[in-house]
Tab-separated table of C-alpha atoms in Angstrom:
chain	number	residue	atom	x	y	z
A	1	MET	CA	5.010	21.295	-5.607
A	2	ARG	CA	8.112	18.470	-4.211
A	3	THR	CA	7.095	15.436	-2.236
A	4	PRO	CA	9.290	13.662	0.593
A	5	LYS	CA	11.121	10.565	-0.220
A	6	PRO	CA	9.453	7.450	0.866
A	7	PHE	CA	9.567	5.520	3.966
A	8	VAL	CA	12.877	4.691	4.479
A	9	VAL	CA	14.237	2.727	7.296
A	10	THR	CA	18.288	2.798	7.780
A	11	GLY	CA	20.157	0.138	10.171
A	12	ALA	CA	21.715	2.976	11.871
A	13	LEU	CA	17.668	4.799	12.610
A	14	LEU	CA	16.727	1.362	13.378
A	15	ALA	CA	18.775	0.904	15.841
A	16	SER	CA	19.378	4.032	17.805
A	17	LEU	CA	15.233	4.807	17.689
A	18	VAL	CA	13.273	2.706	21.141
A	19	LEU	CA	9.969	4.353	21.200
A	20	GLY	CA	8.655	1.866	23.514
A	21	ALA	CA	8.974	-1.942	24.489
A	22	CYS	CA	5.649	-3.951	24.314
A	23	GLY	CA	6.762	-6.048	27.516
A	24	THR	CA	9.077	-7.171	30.061
A	25	GLN	CA	12.179	-9.290	29.029
A	26	THR	CA	13.566	-12.111	31.627
A	27	ALA	CA	17.567	-12.625	31.556
A	28	GLY	CA	18.203	-15.924	30.758
A	29	ARG	CA	16.038	-15.763	27.087
A	30	GLY	CA	15.708	-18.597	25.541
A	31	GLY	CA	17.193	-20.634	28.309
A	32	GLY	CA	13.932	-20.952	30.412
A	33	GLY	CA	14.211	-17.680	31.903
A	34	GLU	CA	10.715	-16.713	30.589
A	35	THR	CA	7.442	-18.480	31.321
A	36	GLY	CA	3.916	-17.626	30.032
A	37	ALA	CA	3.026	-13.715	29.039
A	38	THR	CA	5.782	-12.142	30.183
A	39	GLY	CA	8.099	-14.874	28.086
A	40	ALA	CA	6.267	-13.896	24.688
A	41	ALA	CA	6.049	-10.195	25.071
A	42	GLY	CA	9.973	-10.151	25.437
A	43	ARG	CA	9.854	-11.737	21.720
A	44	CYS	CA	7.944	-8.784	20.306
A	45	GLY	CA	10.694	-6.327	20.620
A	46	ALA	CA	10.385	-2.358	20.377
A	47	VAL	CA	7.889	0.044	18.508
A	48	VAL	CA	10.045	1.946	15.963
A	49	THR	CA	8.480	4.398	13.375
A	50	VAL	CA	9.656	7.001	10.941
A	51	ASP	CA	7.984	9.552	9.206
A	52	ALA	CA	8.253	9.916	4.782
A	53	ALA	CA	11.918	11.438	5.239
A	54	GLY	CA	12.931	8.871	7.687
A	55	ALA	CA	12.993	10.516	10.869
A	56	PRO	CA	12.321	9.427	14.279
A	57	VAL	CA	8.591	10.166	15.359
A	58	SER	CA	6.905	9.733	18.493
A	59	GLY	CA	3.642	9.901	17.561
A	60	GLU	CA	0.819	8.853	13.771
A	61	VAL	CA	2.630	8.983	10.586
A	62	ASP	CA	-0.367	9.861	7.998
A	63	GLY	CA	-2.805	8.996	10.731
A	64	VAL	CA	-1.823	5.810	11.771
A	65	ARG	CA	-0.364	5.315	15.425
A	66	ILE	CA	0.678	2.075	16.606
A	67	THR	CA	-1.253	1.757	20.616
A	68	GLY	CA	0.265	-0.674	21.797
A	69	VAL	CA	2.518	-4.259	21.160
A	70	SER	CA	1.981	-7.242	23.474
A	71	GLY	CA	2.699	-10.577	23.504
A	72	VAL	CA	0.263	-14.217	23.545
A	73	PRO	CA	1.941	-17.537	24.530
A	74	ALA	CA	1.738	-19.880	22.449
A	75	GLY	CA	-1.872	-21.681	22.206
A	76	GLY	CA	-3.285	-18.481	24.063
A	77	SER	CA	-6.156	-16.057	22.770
A	78	SER	CA	-5.100	-12.635	21.610
A	79	PRO	CA	-6.691	-9.494	22.891
A	80	GLY	CA	-10.149	-9.249	21.017
A	81	SER	CA	-10.116	-13.034	19.189
A	82	GLY	CA	-13.242	-13.111	21.642
A	83	GLU	CA	-15.396	-10.515	19.901
A	84	SER	CA	-18.519	-11.979	18.677
A	85	PRO	CA	-18.815	-10.721	14.810
A	86	GLY	CA	-22.247	-8.924	13.747
A	87	PRO	CA	-24.632	-9.202	11.206
A	88	ASP	CA	-22.010	-8.009	8.331
A	89	GLY	CA	-18.950	-9.818	9.657
A	90	GLY	CA	-17.738	-7.278	12.074
A	91	ALA	CA	-17.144	-6.695	15.530
A	92	ASP	CA	-20.334	-4.940	17.517
A	93	GLY	CA	-22.413	-5.123	14.116
A	94	GLU	CA	-19.824	-2.780	12.382
A	95	ARG	CA	-18.995	-3.151	8.894
A	96	PRO	CA	-15.352	-4.762	8.435
A	97	GLY	CA	-13.171	-2.519	7.979
A	98	ALA	CA	-15.557	0.953	8.704
A	99	ALA	CA	-15.919	3.381	11.007
A	100	ARG	CA	-18.648	5.975	11.948
A	101	PRO	CA	-17.460	9.857	12.214
A	102	GLY	CA	-16.759	9.603	16.213
A	103	ASP	CA	-16.986	6.631	16.983
A	104	VAL	CA	-13.893	3.608	17.427
A	105	SER	CA	-14.872	0.414	16.073
A	106	VAL	CA	-12.574	-2.764	17.536
A	107	THR	CA	-11.888	-5.543	15.269
A	108	ALA	CA	-9.384	-8.224	15.501
A	109	ASP	CA	-7.074	-9.215	11.476
A	110	THR	CA	-6.999	-13.222	11.110
A	111	LEU	CA	-3.532	-14.693	10.934
A	112	PRO	CA	-1.813	-15.924	9.663
A	113	ALA	CA	-2.440	-15.329	5.990
A	114	PRO	CA	-4.836	-17.518	4.375
A	115	GLY	CA	-3.123	-20.513	3.133
A	116	GLU	CA	-0.548	-20.182	5.667
A	117	PRO	CA	-0.201	-22.806	8.220
A	118	VAL	CA	-0.305	-21.967	11.699
A	119	ASP	CA	2.306	-22.708	13.970
A	120	ALA	CA	0.697	-23.577	17.281
A	121	GLY	CA	4.469	-23.848	19.326
A	122	ARG	CA	5.206	-20.082	18.925
A	123	PRO	CA	4.310	-16.912	20.438
A	124	ARG	CA	2.067	-14.340	18.812
A	125	CYS	CA	2.688	-10.778	18.328
A	126	THR	CA	-0.106	-8.485	18.621
A	127	VAL	CA	0.374	-4.675	17.435
A	128	THR	CA	-2.956	-3.156	18.311
A	129	TYR	CA	-3.347	0.596	16.231
A	130	THR	CA	-5.399	3.171	15.627
A	131	VAL	CA	-6.285	4.941	11.851
A	132	THR	CA	-8.028	8.213	12.017
A	133	ASN	CA	-9.351	10.158	8.970
A	134	PRO	CA	-9.202	13.832	9.421
A	135	GLU	CA	-10.580	14.210	5.590
A	136	LYS	CA	-14.177	15.387	4.804
A	137	GLU	CA	-14.814	12.024	2.900
A	138	ALA	CA	-13.868	8.157	3.386
A	139	PHE	CA	-10.193	7.224	2.619
A	140	THR	CA	-8.567	3.984	2.636
A	141	TYR	CA	-5.564	3.042	4.393
A	142	THR	CA	-3.139	0.398	3.063
A	143	ILE	CA	-0.822	-0.219	6.060
A	144	THR	CA	2.714	-1.981	5.708
A	145	PHE	CA	3.905	-3.134	9.404
A	146	GLY	CA	7.937	-4.724	9.257
A	147	PHE	CA	8.258	-7.266	11.568
A	148	HIS	CA	12.433	-7.497	12.042
A	149	SER	CA	14.464	-10.298	13.339
A	150	ALA	CA	18.441	-9.157	13.427
A	151	GLN	CA	19.260	-11.954	15.067
A	152	GLU	CA	16.822	-14.384	12.152
A	153	PRO	CA	16.528	-11.894	9.033
A	154	ALA	CA	14.984	-15.055	7.640
A	155	HIS	CA	11.942	-14.680	9.562
A	156	SER	CA	11.954	-10.621	9.525
A	157	ARG	CA	8.656	-9.936	7.554
A	158	THR	CA	6.136	-7.675	6.777
A	159	HIS	CA	2.525	-7.173	6.902
A	160	ARG	CA	-0.058	-5.671	5.337
A	161	ALA	CA	-3.298	-4.249	6.120
A	162	VAL	CA	-6.103	-2.542	3.998
A	163	VAL	CA	-8.860	-0.261	6.140
A	164	GLU	CA	-11.541	1.905	4.815
A	165	VAL	CA	-12.426	4.792	7.355
A	166	GLU	CA	-15.435	7.574	6.891
A	167	ALA	CA	-14.888	10.587	7.440
A	168	GLY	CA	-13.320	11.991	10.822
A	169	GLY	CA	-13.896	8.493	11.904
A	170	THR	CA	-10.865	6.565	13.523
A	171	LEU	CA	-10.737	2.971	13.719
A	172	ARG	CA	-8.723	1.081	16.180
A	173	ARG	CA	-7.460	-2.724	15.089
A	174	THR	CA	-4.613	-5.395	15.522
A	175	VAL	CA	-2.333	-7.447	13.356
A	176	GLU	CA	-0.919	-10.711	14.627
A	177	GLU	CA	2.286	-12.573	13.623
A	178	ASN	CA	3.886	-15.664	15.410
A	179	ALA	CA	7.617	-14.637	16.546
A	180	PRO	CA	10.652	-16.391	15.357
A	181	LEU	CA	12.342	-18.757	18.239
A	182	LEU	CA	14.549	-15.453	18.808
A	183	GLY	CA	12.072	-12.774	18.564
A	184	PHE	CA	11.244	-9.417	16.756
A	185	ASP	CA	13.607	-6.669	17.953
A	186	ARG	CA	11.530	-3.823	15.956
A	187	ILE	CA	8.102	-4.002	14.533
A	188	GLY	CA	6.978	-0.430	13.316
A	189	VAL	CA	4.558	0.927	10.604
A	190	SER	CA	6.701	1.163	7.337
A	191	ASP	CA	4.854	2.631	4.999
A	192	VAL	CA	1.335	3.925	4.296
A	193	LYS	CA	-1.018	4.685	1.672
A	194	ARG	CA	-4.239	6.090	1.628
A	195	VAL	CA	-6.903	7.638	-1.375
A	196	PRO	CA	-10.399	8.486	-1.450
A	197	THR	CA	-12.711	5.249	-1.136
A	198	ALA	CA	-14.405	6.674	-4.271
A	199	GLN	CA	-11.129	6.711	-6.198
A	200	ALA	CA	-9.727	3.317	-4.643
A	201	PRO	CA	-8.647	0.234	-6.519
A	202	ALA	CA	-11.470	-2.597	-6.729
A	203	ALA	CA	-10.050	-5.401	-4.810
A	204	ALA	CA	-9.462	-9.084	-6.630
A	205	GLY	CA	-12.485	-10.522	-6.980
A	206	THR	CA	-14.700	-7.833	-7.337
A	207	CYS	CA	-16.972	-5.605	-9.412
A	208	PRO	CA	-17.258	-2.077	-9.461
A	209	ALA	CA	-20.353	-0.283	-10.517
A	210	SER	CA	-19.022	1.010	-13.512
A	211	GLY	CA	-18.056	-2.432	-14.388
A	212	LEU	CA	-14.230	-1.710	-14.882
A	213	ARG	CA	-11.689	-2.859	-12.515
A	214	LEU	CA	-8.642	-0.401	-12.918
A	215	THR	CA	-5.180	-1.375	-11.139
A	216	ALA	CA	-1.464	-0.805	-11.619
A	217	ASP	CA	0.958	-3.605	-10.565
A	218	ASP	CA	4.214	-3.923	-8.824
A	219	GLY	CA	5.865	-2.999	-11.999
A	220	ASP	CA	10.104	-3.811	-13.043
A	221	ALA	CA	13.150	-1.843	-12.853
A	222	ALA	CA	16.664	-2.302	-14.483
A	223	ALA	CA	19.700	0.017	-14.174
A	224	GLY	CA	17.267	2.983	-13.114
A	225	LEU	CA	14.748	2.411	-15.547
A	226	ARG	CA	11.016	1.838	-14.017
A	227	VAL	CA	7.870	0.419	-15.448
A	228	VAL	CA	4.841	-0.396	-13.911
A	229	GLY	CA	1.670	-1.479	-16.277
A	230	LEU	CA	-1.762	0.122	-15.563
A	231	HIS	CA	-4.495	-2.590	-16.485
A	232	LEU	CA	-8.075	-2.255	-17.123
A	233	GLU	CA	-10.341	-4.827	-17.275
A	234	ASN	CA	-13.691	-4.775	-18.119
A	235	CYS	CA	-15.908	-6.849	-15.561
A	236	GLY	CA	-19.011	-5.645	-16.954
A	237	THR	CA	-21.933	-7.587	-18.749
A	238	ARG	CA	-21.338	-4.368	-21.794
A	239	PRO	CA	-18.253	-3.509	-24.332
A	240	TYR	CA	-16.475	-0.729	-23.329
A	241	ALA	CA	-14.242	0.935	-25.789
A	242	VAL	CA	-11.331	2.936	-25.101
A	243	GLU	CA	-8.716	4.580	-27.715
A	244	GLY	CA	-5.197	6.630	-26.974
A	245	TYR	CA	-3.792	7.223	-23.923
A	246	PRO	CA	-4.892	6.986	-20.381
A	247	LEU	CA	-5.465	10.388	-18.555
A	248	LEU	CA	-3.161	10.781	-15.741
A	249	ASP	CA	-3.186	13.520	-12.751
A	250	LEU	CA	0.018	13.591	-10.526
A	251	LEU	CA	-0.284	13.754	-7.120
A	252	ASP	CA	1.752	14.413	-4.058
A	253	SER	CA	1.236	13.362	-0.420
A	254	ALA	CA	-1.414	15.335	0.311
A	255	HIS	CA	-3.188	14.861	-3.001
A	256	GLN	CA	-2.296	18.007	-4.559
A	257	PRO	CA	-1.208	18.300	-7.841
A	258	VAL	CA	2.615	18.060	-8.363
A	259	GLU	CA	4.234	20.447	-10.508
A	260	GLY	CA	6.921	20.933	-13.220
A	261	ILE	CA	6.376	16.810	-14.091
A	262	ARG	CA	6.153	16.617	-18.140
A	263	ILE	CA	3.661	13.329	-19.051
A	264	VAL	CA	4.712	12.566	-22.420
A	265	GLU	CA	2.865	9.911	-24.872
A	266	GLY	CA	5.632	7.151	-25.671
A	267	GLY	CA	9.283	6.667	-24.456
A	268	LYS	CA	10.085	10.523	-25.780
A	269	GLY	CA	13.366	10.924	-23.499
A	270	VAL	CA	13.257	8.506	-20.942
A	271	ALA	CA	13.803	5.244	-22.687
A	272	LEU	CA	13.285	3.079	-26.065
A	273	VAL	CA	11.459	-0.054	-25.387
A	274	THR	CA	9.828	-2.296	-27.750
A	275	GLY	CA	6.207	-1.343	-27.874
A	276	PHE	CA	5.726	1.001	-25.871
A	277	ASP	CA	6.358	3.924	-29.038
A	278	ASP	CA	3.461	2.099	-30.572
A	279	PRO	CA	0.622	4.587	-31.714
A	280	PRO	CA	-3.056	4.606	-30.490
A	281	ARG	CA	-6.040	2.387	-31.996
A	282	PRO	CA	-9.594	1.744	-30.881
A	283	VAL	CA	-9.966	-1.141	-28.550
A	284	THR	CA	-13.120	-2.645	-27.639
A	285	LEU	CA	-13.035	-4.928	-24.886
A	286	LYS	CA	-16.003	-7.698	-24.203
A	287	PRO	CA	-16.949	-8.614	-20.989
A	288	GLY	CA	-14.232	-10.585	-19.125
A	289	GLU	CA	-11.349	-9.167	-21.647
A	290	ALA	CA	-8.882	-5.980	-20.522
A	291	ALA	CA	-6.422	-3.337	-21.644
A	292	THR	CA	-3.164	-2.209	-20.922
A	293	ALA	CA	-1.037	0.694	-20.530
A	294	GLY	CA	2.050	1.693	-19.312
A	295	LEU	CA	4.178	4.672	-17.234
A	296	MET	CA	7.846	4.392	-17.679
A	297	TRP	CA	10.553	6.866	-15.954
A	298	ARG	CA	14.294	7.104	-14.601
A	299	ASN	CA	14.947	7.488	-11.230
A	300	THR	CA	17.857	9.434	-12.454
A	301	THR	CA	19.596	12.235	-9.934
A	302	GLU	CA	21.551	14.739	-11.039
A	303	PHE	CA	21.745	18.708	-10.180
A	304	GLY	CA	18.259	19.945	-8.495
A	305	GLU	CA	15.740	18.341	-5.575
A	306	ALA	CA	14.551	14.711	-6.475
A	307	VAL	CA	10.792	14.396	-7.142
A	308	THR	CA	8.443	11.499	-5.794
A	309	VAL	CA	5.315	11.059	-6.690
A	310	PRO	CA	3.282	9.102	-4.704
A	311	TYR	CA	-0.310	8.908	-6.043
A	312	VAL	CA	-1.287	9.012	-9.998
A	313	ARG	CA	-5.218	9.170	-10.641
A	314	VAL	CA	-6.507	7.717	-13.600
A	315	ARG	CA	-8.982	7.951	-16.199
A	316	ALA	CA	-9.326	5.012	-18.579
A	317	ARG	CA	-10.776	7.853	-20.722
A	318	ASP	CA	-12.191	11.449	-20.846
A	319	GLY	CA	-15.504	11.238	-18.422
A	320	ALA	CA	-14.677	8.116	-17.174
A	321	ALA	CA	-14.535	7.526	-13.165
A	322	PRO	CA	-11.585	8.403	-12.003
A	323	VAL	CA	-9.665	5.518	-10.045
A	324	THR	CA	-5.922	6.575	-7.651
A	325	VAL	CA	-3.142	3.764	-7.343
A	326	THR	CA	0.053	4.326	-5.720
A	327	PRO	CA	2.884	2.871	-8.358
A	328	HIS	CA	5.407	5.462	-6.511
A	329	LEU	CA	7.255	7.072	-9.209
A	330	ASP	CA	10.640	7.920	-7.596
A	331	LEU	CA	11.627	10.506	-11.096
A	332	GLY	CA	14.788	12.092	-9.304
A	333	THR	CA	15.439	15.142	-11.095
A	334	THR	CA	14.412	13.733	-14.934
A	335	GLY	CA	11.183	15.714	-14.939
A	336	THR	CA	9.508	13.206	-17.057
A	337	LEU	CA	6.799	10.366	-16.761
A	338	GLY	CA	6.112	8.622	-20.268
A	339	VAL	CA	2.884	6.604	-20.841
A	340	SER	CA	2.408	4.387	-23.604
A	341	ALA	CA	-1.254	3.978	-25.336
A	342	TRP	CA	-4.300	1.331	-24.156
A	343	ARG	CA	-3.290	-1.954	-26.194
A	344	GLU	CA	-5.210	-5.279	-26.059
A	345	GLU	CA	-4.206	-7.090	-23.077
A	346	PRO	CA	-3.387	-11.061	-23.681
A	347	ALA	CA	-5.662	-13.309	-21.923
A	348	ASP	CA	-3.324	-15.235	-20.036
A	349	ARG	CA	-2.239	-11.889	-18.404
A	350	ALA	CA	-5.575	-10.804	-17.642
A	351	GLY	CA	-6.314	-10.512	-14.028
A	352	ALA	CA	-2.583	-10.375	-12.468
A	353	PRO	CA	-1.155	-9.892	-9.909
A	354	ALA	CA	-2.194	-5.493	-9.173
A	355	ARG	CA	-0.832	-3.479	-6.256
A	356	PRO	CA	-3.790	-1.972	-4.310
């Protein structure tokens, strides 16, 4: 099965698409002609959203829909900021990031990010969005929002939100960013990844019931060659043994198998990389230790249709619980993915930053 290209936001598309303004902008921007909420709204730009093929859309993307963008004056209160957290930390007693079937819970992300200084002198742009899960099981969504400033490119930024939505549920949330002096001109959803919650990688600092935390890193790329690391951490209390290669299922955007891709052991037909073709050997992980394996491919495009694999379901060994990662395999027309055997991960690499 062929899959569409990842989200691509081109300058021409963004310049030509304005789906809806987020507020009233008065004349004399920056010259004293704006005050209060009106001036703040004018700094938040327009909503621009594209689908997986880069085409403009006016609705939702993989269940995510922006329902409003508003500006909050410096020192003002954001919508939802006055909600009282429930006993589990969510609004009205909801578990943070979760929604019951048929319900809509309202929460507000805390911004700026931990450790980032608060700029109380700038207005804030608040994006309200909903996430609807049509599946029959809970899904975890990783949503990337883009805040673009053409006049101050250095102040363009992305915001990543991770939310869990129960089967058939809808979740309403907000994200905020401080606006630059000249404001944002475009705000939109630039990427959505969703995996079954039961197969989602465990968050940093947490340990699943299996006692094993499996993640994928952000990888490296050079001259068309891509390498992504898989990391298996024993966060439990008992030793865990692996031998051989990770077991992989390649999935399309609908989480259906992608056909026609050869998965080869080592780098045969891909590239010669030191250590990638090392033969498998037994690895026993004590609590706190980790193992690593790699995925390697080329994004060469020649004759035929290019293939992109957004999801890879990974099992550490036969019988292990599956974990779905999102390495974005842009395989071009090569039709080949190499995988290296598990090996012990150096202690200084264990716990390295991983892709959600």
